[in-house]
Tab-separated table of C-alpha atoms in Angstrom:
chain	number	residue	atom	x	y	z
R	1	MET	CA	18.227	17.789	12.080
R	2	PRO	CA	15.542	20.179	10.858
R	3	ASP	CA	16.247	23.854	10.797
R	4	VAL	CA	14.293	24.706	13.917
R	5	SER	CA	14.887	28.424	13.646
R	6	SER	CA	12.596	28.609	10.629
R	7	GLN	CA	9.813	26.819	12.415
R	8	ASN	CA	9.087	29.284	15.168
R	9	GLN	CA	5.690	30.147	13.805
R	10	ILE	CA	2.344	30.398	15.508
R	11	HIS	CA	0.032	27.487	14.713
R	12	THR	CA	-3.427	27.956	16.083
R	13	LEU	CA	-5.548	24.872	15.712
R	14	SER	CA	-9.149	25.296	16.714
R	15	THR	CA	-12.476	23.566	16.318
R	16	ARG	CA	-15.983	24.910	16.511
R	17	ASN	CA	-18.983	22.712	17.396
R	18	LEU	CA	-17.177	19.685	16.055
R	19	MET	CA	-19.374	16.612	15.721
R	20	LEU	CA	-18.723	13.138	14.376
R	21	ASN	CA	-21.694	10.808	14.199
R	22	ILE	CA	-21.425	7.200	13.139
R	23	ASP	CA	-24.674	5.252	12.782
R	24	GLY	CA	-26.450	8.075	14.581
R	25	ARG	CA	-24.149	7.814	17.591
R	26	PRO	CA	-22.103	10.907	18.481
R	27	LEU	CA	-18.493	9.766	18.795
R	28	ILE	CA	-17.265	13.360	18.953
R	29	ASP	CA	-19.875	15.494	20.620
R	30	ASN	CA	-19.875	19.231	19.998
R	31	ILE	CA	-16.247	19.999	20.753
R	32	SER	CA	-15.075	23.592	20.527
R	33	LEU	CA	-11.483	24.216	21.454
R	34	GLU	CA	-8.370	26.164	20.636
R	35	LEU	CA	-5.035	24.526	21.195
R	36	GLN	CA	-2.077	26.428	22.577
R	37	PRO	CA	-0.101	27.685	19.573
R	38	THR	CA	3.191	26.172	20.708
R	39	GLY	CA	4.442	23.316	22.837
R	40	THR	CA	2.857	19.922	23.338
R	41	SER	CA	-0.856	19.385	23.785
R	42	THR	CA	-1.870	15.968	25.056
R	43	ILE	CA	-5.293	14.411	24.733
R	44	LEU	CA	-6.135	12.065	27.582
R	45	GLY	CA	-9.148	9.932	28.407
R	46	TYR	CA	-10.368	6.399	28.861
R	47	ASN	CA	-10.630	3.961	25.955
R	48	GLY	CA	-13.438	4.938	23.606
R	49	ALA	CA	-13.414	8.566	24.746
R	50	GLY	CA	-12.755	9.725	21.173
R	51	LYS	CA	-9.097	10.757	21.553
R	52	SER	CA	-7.810	9.163	18.351
R	53	LEU	CA	-10.880	10.312	16.427
R	54	LEU	CA	-10.296	13.905	17.530
R	55	LEU	CA	-6.657	13.621	16.441
R	56	ARG	CA	-7.708	12.260	13.029
R	57	LEU	CA	-10.270	15.028	12.647
R	58	LEU	CA	-7.646	17.671	13.460
R	59	HIS	CA	-5.315	16.124	10.867
R	60	GLY	CA	-8.100	15.917	8.275
R	61	LEU	CA	-8.000	12.123	7.951
R	62	ILE	CA	-11.725	11.969	8.598
R	63	GLN	CA	-14.389	14.529	7.853
R	64	PRO	CA	-16.602	15.831	10.663
R	65	SER	CA	-20.371	15.378	10.499
R	66	LYS	CA	-20.790	18.973	11.646
R	67	GLY	CA	-18.653	21.864	12.765
R	68	GLU	CA	-15.311	23.003	11.473
R	69	ILE	CA	-11.584	22.854	12.066
R	70	ARG	CA	-9.494	25.975	11.594
R	71	CYS	CA	-5.759	26.383	11.257
R	72	ASN	CA	-4.361	29.857	11.716
R	73	GLY	CA	-7.896	31.172	11.299
R	74	GLU	CA	-8.576	29.375	8.009
R	75	ARG	CA	-10.504	26.203	7.354
R	76	LEU	CA	-8.312	23.097	7.324
R	77	SER	CA	-7.195	22.821	3.699
R	78	ARG	CA	-5.172	20.327	1.686
R	79	SER	CA	-2.259	22.744	1.510
R	80	TYR	CA	-2.262	23.209	5.277
R	81	ARG	CA	-2.491	19.461	5.804
R	82	LYS	CA	0.780	19.166	3.875
R	83	LYS	CA	2.408	21.068	6.725
R	84	GLN	CA	1.204	18.468	9.197
R	85	ALA	CA	2.433	14.934	9.866
R	86	MET	CA	1.226	12.025	11.922
R	87	VAL	CA	2.734	8.991	13.599
R	88	PHE	CA	0.295	6.148	14.180
R	89	GLN	CA	0.131	3.681	17.035
R	90	LYS	CA	1.037	0.869	14.653
R	91	PRO	CA	3.613	2.292	12.270
R	92	VAL	CA	2.769	1.754	8.605
R	93	LEU	CA	6.103	1.052	6.967
R	94	LEU	CA	6.528	0.567	3.272
R	95	ARG	CA	8.044	-2.615	1.888
R	96	ARG	CA	11.358	-0.888	1.326
R	97	SER	CA	14.607	-0.209	3.130
R	98	VAL	CA	14.774	2.048	6.171
R	99	ILE	CA	16.212	5.013	4.278
R	100	GLU	CA	13.812	4.503	1.362
R	101	ASN	CA	10.914	4.934	3.783
R	102	VAL	CA	12.214	8.381	4.705
R	103	ARG	CA	13.061	9.282	1.108
R	104	PHE	CA	9.545	8.240	0.110
R	105	ALA	CA	8.067	10.985	2.311
R	106	LEU	CA	10.506	13.488	0.783
R	107	ARG	CA	9.677	12.379	-2.771
R	108	VAL	CA	5.982	12.900	-2.132
R	109	ARG	CA	6.839	16.583	-1.613
R	110	HIS	CA	9.230	16.534	-4.612
R	111	ARG	CA	12.300	17.176	-2.477
R	112	ASP	CA	14.270	13.935	-2.521
R	113	ASP	CA	17.469	14.495	-0.572
R	114	PRO	CA	19.424	11.400	0.575
R	115	ASP	CA	21.601	13.463	2.927
R	116	HIS	CA	18.566	14.927	4.651
R	117	ALA	CA	17.075	11.418	4.925
R	118	ARG	CA	20.279	10.178	6.547
R	119	GLN	CA	20.203	13.099	8.996
R	120	MET	CA	16.647	12.188	9.928
R	121	LEU	CA	17.734	8.615	10.634
R	122	GLN	CA	20.701	9.808	12.629
R	123	ALA	CA	18.393	11.898	14.817
R	124	VAL	CA	16.514	8.758	15.877
R	125	GLY	CA	19.587	6.510	16.075
R	126	LEU	CA	18.848	4.423	12.975
R	127	GLU	CA	21.659	5.484	10.667
R	128	LYS	CA	23.345	2.060	10.913
R	129	GLN	CA	20.149	0.301	9.833
R	130	ALA	CA	19.623	2.610	6.835
R	131	LEU	CA	19.869	-0.147	4.224
R	132	GLN	CA	17.998	-2.827	6.160
R	133	PRO	CA	14.435	-3.784	5.230
R	134	ALA	CA	12.175	-1.520	7.306
R	135	ARG	CA	9.661	-4.203	8.173
R	136	LEU	CA	12.323	-6.354	9.823
R	137	LEU	CA	13.139	-3.709	12.442
R	138	SER	CA	12.021	-4.220	16.038
R	139	GLY	CA	8.796	-2.541	17.177
R	140	GLY	CA	10.676	0.310	18.838
R	141	GLU	CA	12.909	0.864	15.829
R	142	GLN	CA	9.897	0.850	13.517
R	143	GLN	CA	8.275	3.555	15.617
R	144	ARG	CA	11.483	5.613	15.559
R	145	LEU	CA	11.579	5.242	11.785
R	146	ALA	CA	7.941	6.342	11.541
R	147	LEU	CA	8.868	9.430	13.589
R	148	ALA	CA	11.890	10.148	11.379
R	149	ARG	CA	9.683	9.869	8.286
R	150	ALA	CA	7.030	12.133	9.796
R	151	LEU	CA	9.666	14.744	10.566
R	152	ALA	CA	11.384	14.502	7.181
R	153	ASN	CA	9.354	17.340	5.672
R	154	ASP	CA	9.753	19.600	8.727
R	155	PRO	CA	6.059	19.657	9.673
R	156	GLU	CA	4.604	22.627	11.513
R	157	VAL	CA	2.244	20.359	13.431
R	158	LEU	CA	3.026	16.792	14.466
R	159	PHE	CA	0.275	14.428	15.598
R	160	LEU	CA	1.216	11.375	17.635
R	161	ASP	CA	-1.445	8.717	18.130
R	162	GLU	CA	-0.267	6.559	21.028
R	163	ALA	CA	3.063	6.445	19.251
R	164	THR	CA	4.896	5.197	22.308
R	165	SER	CA	2.613	2.399	23.481
R	166	ASN	CA	4.282	-1.016	23.805
R	167	LEU	CA	7.791	0.390	23.407
R	168	ASP	CA	10.844	-0.720	25.343
R	169	PRO	CA	12.403	1.915	27.643
R	170	ALA	CA	15.308	2.578	25.256
R	171	SER	CA	13.035	3.359	22.312
R	172	LEU	CA	10.700	5.321	24.557
R	173	GLY	CA	13.687	7.395	25.669
R	174	TRP	CA	14.696	8.092	22.052
R	175	ILE	CA	11.199	9.119	21.064
R	176	GLU	CA	10.526	11.267	24.134
R	177	HIS	CA	13.823	13.035	23.662
R	178	ARG	CA	13.033	13.686	20.001
R	179	ILE	CA	9.491	14.909	20.764
R	180	GLN	CA	10.858	17.339	23.346
R	181	GLU	CA	13.489	18.513	20.880
R	182	ILE	CA	11.021	19.221	18.076
R	183	SER	CA	8.512	20.809	20.422
R	184	ASP	CA	11.246	23.113	21.729
R	185	GLY	CA	12.187	23.826	18.129
R	186	GLY	CA	8.782	25.328	17.410
R	187	THR	CA	6.830	22.403	15.965
R	188	LYS	CA	3.411	22.135	17.516
R	189	VAL	CA	2.950	18.615	18.933
R	190	VAL	CA	-0.489	17.138	19.567
R	191	MET	CA	-0.478	13.666	21.042
R	192	VAL	CA	-2.720	10.976	22.418
R	193	THR	CA	-1.296	8.728	25.077
R	194	HIS	CA	-2.304	6.415	27.891
R	195	ASP	CA	1.016	6.989	29.600
R	196	LEU	CA	0.311	9.527	32.338
R	197	ALA	CA	3.968	9.783	33.342
R	198	MET	CA	4.942	10.635	29.781
R	199	ALA	CA	2.085	13.116	29.480
R	200	HIS	CA	3.335	14.731	32.697
R	201	ARG	CA	6.904	14.920	31.408
R	202	LEU	CA	6.186	16.268	27.928
R	203	SER	CA	2.925	18.187	27.996
R	204	ASP	CA	2.318	21.898	28.191
R	205	GLU	CA	-1.424	21.485	27.845
R	206	ILE	CA	-3.895	18.690	28.586
R	207	LEU	CA	-7.274	18.022	27.039
R	208	PHE	CA	-9.430	15.422	28.758
R	209	LEU	CA	-12.147	13.691	26.766
R	210	ASP	CA	-14.922	11.443	27.951
R	211	ASN	CA	-17.606	9.856	25.826
R	212	GLY	CA	-16.778	12.149	22.881
R	213	ARG	CA	-17.000	15.324	24.964
R	214	LEU	CA	-14.251	17.692	25.992
R	215	ILE	CA	-14.407	17.615	29.787
R	216	THR	CA	-11.520	19.902	30.538
R	217	GLN	CA	-8.696	21.775	28.837
R	218	SER	CA	-6.003	23.220	31.023
R	219	SER	CA	-2.279	23.653	31.429
R	220	ALA	CA	-0.445	20.451	32.278
R	221	GLN	CA	0.694	22.005	35.517
R	222	ALA	CA	-2.874	22.680	36.636
R	223	PHE	CA	-4.103	19.290	35.394
R	224	PHE	CA	-1.555	17.308	37.343
R	225	SER	CA	-1.576	19.585	40.384
R	226	SER	CA	-2.405	17.605	43.511
R	227	THR	CA	-3.407	20.681	45.466
R	228	ARG	CA	-6.255	21.728	43.190
R	229	ASN	CA	-9.548	20.071	44.018
R	230	ASP	CA	-11.764	21.721	41.394
R	231	LYS	CA	-11.287	18.969	38.844
R	232	PRO	CA	-14.273	17.074	37.429
R	233	GLU	CA	-14.861	13.765	39.178
R	234	ILE	CA	-14.005	11.691	36.115
R	235	VAL	CA	-10.632	13.440	35.815
R	236	GLU	CA	-9.913	12.704	39.484
R	237	SER	CA	-10.851	9.065	38.862
R	238	PHE	CA	-8.594	8.931	35.829
R	239	LEU	CA	-5.641	10.480	37.624
R	240	THR	CA	-5.998	8.238	40.657
R	241	GLY	CA	-6.293	5.141	38.477
R	242	ARG	CA	-9.877	4.296	39.427
R	243	LEU	CA	-11.739	2.257	36.820
R	244	PRO	CA	-14.632	3.975	35.066
R	245	GLU	CA	-18.217	2.894	35.611
R	246	PRO	CA	-19.220	0.311	32.982
R	247	ARG	CA	-21.426	1.906	30.312
R	248	LEU	CA	-23.986	0.364	28.034
R	249	ALA	CA	-22.944	0.564	24.403
E	1	MET	CA	5.161	-46.594	-20.610
E	2	GLN	CA	7.154	-47.070	-23.768
E	3	ASP	CA	5.638	-43.874	-25.109
E	4	PHE	CA	6.884	-41.983	-22.050
E	5	SER	CA	10.450	-43.274	-22.187
E	6	GLU	CA	10.557	-42.679	-25.933
E	7	SER	CA	9.183	-39.207	-25.421
E	8	PHE	CA	11.766	-38.324	-22.810
E	9	SER	CA	14.600	-39.482	-25.004
E	10	LEU	CA	13.093	-37.689	-28.012
E	11	ALA	CA	12.631	-34.506	-26.015
E	12	PHE	CA	16.208	-34.743	-24.814
E	13	GLN	CA	17.438	-35.403	-28.325
E	14	LEU	CA	15.436	-32.502	-29.786
E	15	LEU	CA	16.751	-30.141	-27.147
E	16	THR	CA	20.386	-31.197	-27.252
E	17	THR	CA	20.527	-31.037	-31.044
E	18	PHE	CA	18.774	-27.659	-31.078
E	19	ASP	CA	16.279	-28.991	-33.604
E	20	PRO	CA	15.538	-25.912	-35.771
E	21	ASP	CA	11.794	-26.594	-35.954
E	22	LEU	CA	11.596	-27.018	-32.209
E	23	VAL	CA	13.651	-23.902	-31.541
E	24	GLU	CA	11.371	-21.972	-33.887
E	25	ILE	CA	8.226	-23.273	-32.150
E	26	ILE	CA	9.593	-22.555	-28.656
E	27	GLY	CA	10.766	-19.114	-29.753
E	28	LEU	CA	7.385	-18.202	-31.221
E	29	SER	CA	5.559	-19.611	-28.183
E	30	LEU	CA	7.686	-17.505	-25.856
E	31	ARG	CA	7.426	-14.398	-28.035
E	32	ILE	CA	3.630	-14.594	-28.193
E	33	SER	CA	3.122	-15.554	-24.552
E	34	LEU	CA	5.585	-13.019	-23.147
E	35	THR	CA	4.199	-10.187	-25.298
E	36	ALA	CA	0.629	-11.075	-24.328
E	37	THR	CA	1.651	-11.316	-20.658
E	38	LEU	CA	3.392	-7.937	-20.814
E	39	LEU	CA	0.389	-6.250	-22.443
E	40	SER	CA	-1.997	-7.941	-20.013
E	41	CYS	CA	0.112	-6.784	-17.092
E	42	ILE	CA	-0.007	-3.175	-18.284
E	43	PHE	CA	-3.779	-3.188	-18.854
E	44	GLY	CA	-4.603	-5.577	-15.991
E	45	CYS	CA	-2.542	-3.774	-13.355
E	46	LEU	CA	-4.027	-0.418	-14.369
E	47	ILE	CA	-7.557	-1.820	-14.128
E	48	GLY	CA	-6.681	-3.591	-10.856
E	49	ALA	CA	-5.133	-0.437	-9.375
E	50	ALA	CA	-8.085	1.721	-10.427
E	51	LEU	CA	-10.558	-0.724	-8.868
E	52	ALA	CA	-8.435	-1.083	-5.733
E	53	THR	CA	-7.987	2.599	-5.006
E	54	THR	CA	-11.205	4.277	-6.118
E	55	ARG	CA	-14.819	4.059	-5.028
E	56	PHE	CA	-17.564	4.751	-7.544
E	57	PRO	CA	-21.103	3.548	-8.209
E	58	GLY	CA	-21.096	0.171	-9.958
E	59	ARG	CA	-17.615	-0.743	-8.728
E	60	THR	CA	-18.815	-3.982	-7.126
E	61	VAL	CA	-20.553	-4.999	-10.352
E	62	ILE	CA	-17.336	-4.394	-12.303
E	63	ILE	CA	-15.324	-6.423	-9.775
E	64	ILE	CA	-17.786	-9.321	-10.083
E	65	LEU	CA	-17.579	-9.050	-13.876
E	66	VAL	CA	-13.764	-8.998	-13.904
E	67	ASN	CA	-13.669	-11.986	-11.525
E	68	ALA	CA	-16.129	-13.848	-13.746
E	69	LEU	CA	-14.028	-13.101	-16.842
E	70	MET	CA	-11.141	-14.992	-15.223
E	71	GLY	CA	-12.937	-18.147	-16.296
E	72	LEU	CA	-13.479	-16.971	-19.856
E	73	PRO	CA	-13.447	-19.999	-22.209
E	74	PRO	CA	-10.479	-19.621	-24.602
E	75	VAL	CA	-12.441	-20.876	-27.600
E	76	VAL	CA	-15.043	-18.148	-27.051
E	77	VAL	CA	-12.284	-15.516	-26.958
E	78	GLY	CA	-10.786	-17.098	-30.080
E	79	LEU	CA	-14.144	-16.964	-31.814
E	80	ILE	CA	-14.750	-13.318	-30.878
E	81	VAL	CA	-11.274	-12.257	-32.016
E	82	TYR	CA	-11.766	-14.307	-35.205
E	83	LEU	CA	-15.035	-12.494	-35.949
E	84	MET	CA	-13.444	-9.126	-35.238
E	85	LEU	CA	-10.395	-9.775	-37.421
E	86	SER	CA	-12.014	-11.715	-40.249
E	87	ARG	CA	-12.451	-9.878	-43.555
E	88	ALA	CA	-16.129	-9.182	-42.811
E	89	GLY	CA	-15.342	-8.045	-39.255
E	90	PRO	CA	-14.802	-4.462	-38.061
E	91	PHE	CA	-11.020	-4.886	-37.920
E	92	GLY	CA	-10.681	-7.070	-41.010
E	93	TRP	CA	-8.909	-4.256	-42.852
E	94	LEU	CA	-5.918	-4.717	-40.534
E	95	GLY	CA	-5.222	-8.117	-42.093
E	96	LEU	CA	-4.204	-9.644	-38.788
E	97	LEU	CA	-6.093	-12.935	-38.915
E	98	TYR	CA	-3.799	-15.986	-38.947
E	99	THR	CA	-0.818	-13.948	-37.798
E	100	PRO	CA	1.115	-14.008	-34.506
E	101	SER	CA	-0.393	-10.571	-33.764
E	102	ALA	CA	-3.885	-12.075	-33.740
E	103	MET	CA	-2.650	-14.733	-31.316
E	104	ILE	CA	-1.204	-12.024	-29.063
E	105	ILE	CA	-4.510	-10.122	-29.133
E	106	ALA	CA	-6.477	-13.253	-28.213
E	107	GLN	CA	-4.123	-14.167	-25.393
E	108	THR	CA	-4.068	-10.585	-24.084
E	109	LEU	CA	-7.878	-10.577	-23.928
E	110	LEU	CA	-7.780	-13.889	-22.131
E	111	ILE	CA	-5.155	-12.972	-19.534
E	112	THR	CA	-6.038	-9.341	-18.783
E	113	PRO	CA	-9.026	-10.246	-16.547
E	114	ILE	CA	-6.815	-12.679	-14.604
E	115	VAL	CA	-4.171	-10.032	-13.985
E	116	ALA	CA	-6.821	-7.384	-13.218
E	117	ALA	CA	-8.706	-9.544	-10.714
E	118	LEU	CA	-5.649	-10.885	-8.895
E	119	SER	CA	-3.812	-7.551	-8.818
E	120	ARG	CA	-6.968	-5.757	-7.639
E	121	GLN	CA	-7.162	-8.025	-4.595
E	122	LEU	CA	-3.462	-7.661	-3.823
E	123	LEU	CA	-3.398	-3.873	-4.295
E	124	GLU	CA	-6.618	-3.365	-2.355
E	125	ASP	CA	-5.295	-5.302	0.656
E	126	THR	CA	-2.104	-3.228	0.640
E	127	HIS	CA	-4.039	-0.009	0.075
E	128	THR	CA	-6.195	-0.782	3.110
E	129	GLU	CA	-2.995	-1.112	5.131
E	130	TYR	CA	-1.394	2.060	3.717
E	131	ARG	CA	-4.468	4.282	3.301
E	132	GLU	CA	-4.144	6.365	6.478
E	133	GLN	CA	-0.432	6.876	5.911
E	134	PHE	CA	-1.051	7.971	2.323
E	135	GLU	CA	-3.817	10.308	3.499
E	136	SER	CA	-1.538	11.700	6.171
E	137	LEU	CA	1.121	12.431	3.545
E	138	VAL	CA	-1.610	14.092	1.408
E	139	MET	CA	-0.576	12.044	-1.625
E	140	SER	CA	-2.232	12.407	-5.007
E	141	HIS	CA	-4.034	9.425	-6.496
E	142	SER	CA	-1.283	8.782	-9.035
E	143	GLN	CA	1.370	8.920	-6.302
E	144	GLN	CA	-0.631	6.362	-4.324
E	145	VAL	CA	-0.991	4.018	-7.302
E	146	ARG	CA	2.710	4.246	-8.147
E	147	ALA	CA	3.690	3.531	-4.539
E	148	LEU	CA	1.285	0.592	-4.323
E	149	LEU	CA	2.505	-0.950	-7.577
E	150	TRP	CA	6.108	-0.682	-6.434
E	151	ASP	CA	5.449	-2.037	-2.946
E	152	CYS	CA	3.430	-4.956	-4.324
E	153	ARG	CA	6.043	-5.769	-6.969
E	154	TYR	CA	6.863	-9.215	-5.589
E	155	GLY	CA	3.224	-10.132	-5.089
E	156	LEU	CA	2.497	-8.924	-8.598
E	157	LEU	CA	5.202	-11.260	-9.901
E	158	THR	CA	3.009	-14.163	-8.845
E	159	VAL	CA	0.129	-12.555	-10.716
E	160	VAL	CA	2.342	-12.219	-13.796
E	161	LEU	CA	3.288	-15.847	-13.421
E	162	ALA	CA	-0.367	-16.894	-13.303
E	163	GLY	CA	-0.922	-14.905	-16.497
E	164	PHE	CA	2.100	-16.367	-18.218
E	165	GLY	CA	1.087	-19.882	-17.170
E	166	ARG	CA	-2.345	-19.428	-18.697
E	167	SER	CA	-0.834	-17.892	-21.802
E	168	ILE	CA	1.852	-20.475	-22.563
E	169	ALA	CA	-0.576	-23.376	-21.988
E	170	GLU	CA	-3.395	-21.884	-24.045
E	171	VAL	CA	-4.487	-23.684	-27.215
E	172	GLY	CA	-8.175	-23.016	-27.956
E	173	ALA	CA	-7.962	-19.344	-28.878
E	174	VAL	CA	-4.608	-19.376	-30.670
E	175	ILE	CA	-5.527	-22.270	-32.908
E	176	ILE	CA	-8.676	-20.414	-34.058
E	177	VAL	CA	-7.038	-17.057	-34.748
E	178	GLY	CA	-3.550	-18.345	-35.639
E	179	GLY	CA	-4.529	-21.267	-37.812
E	180	ASN	CA	-1.514	-23.369	-36.715
E	181	ILE	CA	0.453	-22.489	-39.846
E	182	GLU	CA	3.866	-24.192	-39.992
E	183	HIS	CA	6.840	-21.843	-39.598
E	184	TYR	CA	4.454	-18.920	-39.007
E	185	THR	CA	1.842	-19.392	-36.281
E	186	ARG	CA	2.633	-22.851	-34.925
E	187	VAL	CA	3.302	-22.756	-31.213
E	188	MET	CA	3.964	-25.555	-28.733
E	189	THR	CA	0.364	-26.170	-27.727
E	190	THR	CA	-0.980	-26.165	-31.282
E	191	ALA	CA	1.905	-28.385	-32.361
E	192	ILE	CA	1.042	-30.848	-29.578
E	193	ALA	CA	-2.602	-30.858	-30.704
E	194	LEU	CA	-1.521	-31.470	-34.311
E	195	GLU	CA	0.984	-34.246	-33.503
E	196	THR	CA	-1.621	-35.970	-31.300
E	197	SER	CA	-4.208	-35.869	-34.080
E	198	LYS	CA	-1.592	-37.349	-36.457
E	199	GLY	CA	-0.938	-40.173	-33.961
E	200	ASN	CA	2.625	-39.008	-33.384
E	201	LEU	CA	2.302	-39.351	-29.611
E	202	SER	CA	6.042	-39.454	-28.896
E	203	MET	CA	6.571	-36.076	-30.537
E	204	ALA	CA	3.478	-34.679	-28.841
E	205	LEU	CA	4.655	-35.903	-25.444
E	206	ALA	CA	8.171	-34.609	-26.069
E	207	LEU	CA	6.770	-31.156	-26.747
E	208	GLY	CA	4.581	-31.503	-23.661
E	209	ILE	CA	7.596	-32.354	-21.529
E	210	ILE	CA	9.454	-29.295	-22.823
E	211	LEU	CA	6.408	-27.122	-22.181
E	212	MET	CA	6.103	-28.386	-18.618
E	213	THR	CA	9.822	-27.967	-17.989
E	214	LEU	CA	9.603	-24.395	-19.220
E	215	ALA	CA	6.679	-23.664	-16.910
E	216	LEU	CA	8.498	-25.339	-14.023
E	217	VAL	CA	11.668	-23.280	-14.528
E	218	VAL	CA	9.726	-19.988	-14.675
E	219	ASN	CA	7.747	-20.998	-11.574
E	220	ALA	CA	10.886	-21.955	-9.669
E	221	LEU	CA	12.589	-18.657	-10.528
E	222	VAL	CA	9.625	-16.548	-9.444
E	223	SER	CA	9.022	-18.647	-6.322
E	224	GLY	CA	12.667	-18.255	-5.335
E	225	LEU	CA	12.420	-14.512	-5.798
E	226	ARG	CA	9.216	-14.396	-3.783
E	227	ILE	CA	10.598	-16.491	-0.918
E	228	ASN	CA	13.646	-14.243	-0.782
E	229	SER	CA	11.513	-11.104	-0.783
E	230	THR	CA	9.303	-12.483	2.001
E	231	ARG	CA	12.399	-13.280	4.053
E	232	LEU	CA	13.545	-9.686	3.589
E	233	GLY	CA	10.145	-8.274	4.508
E	234	TYR	CA	9.497	-6.856	1.048
E	235	ALA	CA	6.521	-9.079	0.200
């Protein structure tokens, strides 16, 4: 388990006038935001809203067309990106054993430690599969391994891109429990999900995107509150499960 | 048909008696082909990895060129190496013409484009799969290349095999730069060519059978390894 006591730092992630244009089309449209420094922030929205793109921009996997991303007041740099980690919807596992996948992430940071790797596996219930080929694990186990690998270097910010879609309840339980644990331990979690129930259970903050624009950013409590009726119409539609109006591409 | 049955029995006889000439020819063939394959793998994999993981102007042209060089005629390579190593050539002072080293150089030039082109495709496909993960881990370029080479190790074995196959069966280039000198630069393919020209078809066929058996054994070993690695999810 990571030493959570050393992770209780403030991680302010913010964007200013963030734009991403592809073929002249704005896929991320002038987003300015500042995420809560701790806890779990969840990005919600319909398909094509730009959720995964925003996550990739925040992690520095893609460069914005305009605007900037700041971490603790400084522009997102390579050294800061090393303090971040990401788990993708489809886990990319190396053609190696389970434990070697975790040790690989440690070796990249020049801190190979088999005991630490084993602890990481233990935390996601994969210690018995340590020597098995990673790509032969079930989908849920592969996602747990991807999470263990992402956490191996004790990231300050963890991005999860629909990391729990298509998982069986047991694996979902493992991953949710682990996310809650690391979020409580001080790691900032930013995730994209389609699972409203999970977002409700884990989130401290919700960002709702539509058509590349940030529609609303609020506390999870306010977002899911049934008594408040000041929500934008599209958010109401989303929360009540109504289908969006078809749009021309 | 008589030639075939005679050849089989001759091949068997040569092998079981460890005919010294045959052992020498097989040994030299393997030494030259394996050395050339090893050198080609080093150069070819580096070229393949560089092309697979970097983007630069003219990259597509280089890829087309490397792919085209896969079909390089051996006699042309032999001729070029001959001109380079002949006394009047720029490297004549090395005195390598008609030596096994010249044969290794010719074969290396012949196989490197094959290894480069095939490994480039393999590494690029894997890099496409891994790219976001590598970016997320903020890996340096050399870390990415090392990880790709290791993860593609079983796929690269097939590439090595293709190179070795071309090398061990090659005759045009090695006969030009090696000269087919008995006990010095005579390898299996040049020996087959010589025995055929002398009308000694049984001996030529016997050598051919041994050559094919050798290729078959290497292929079977690598295929077995590859099947096993696929089963284990490592390929």
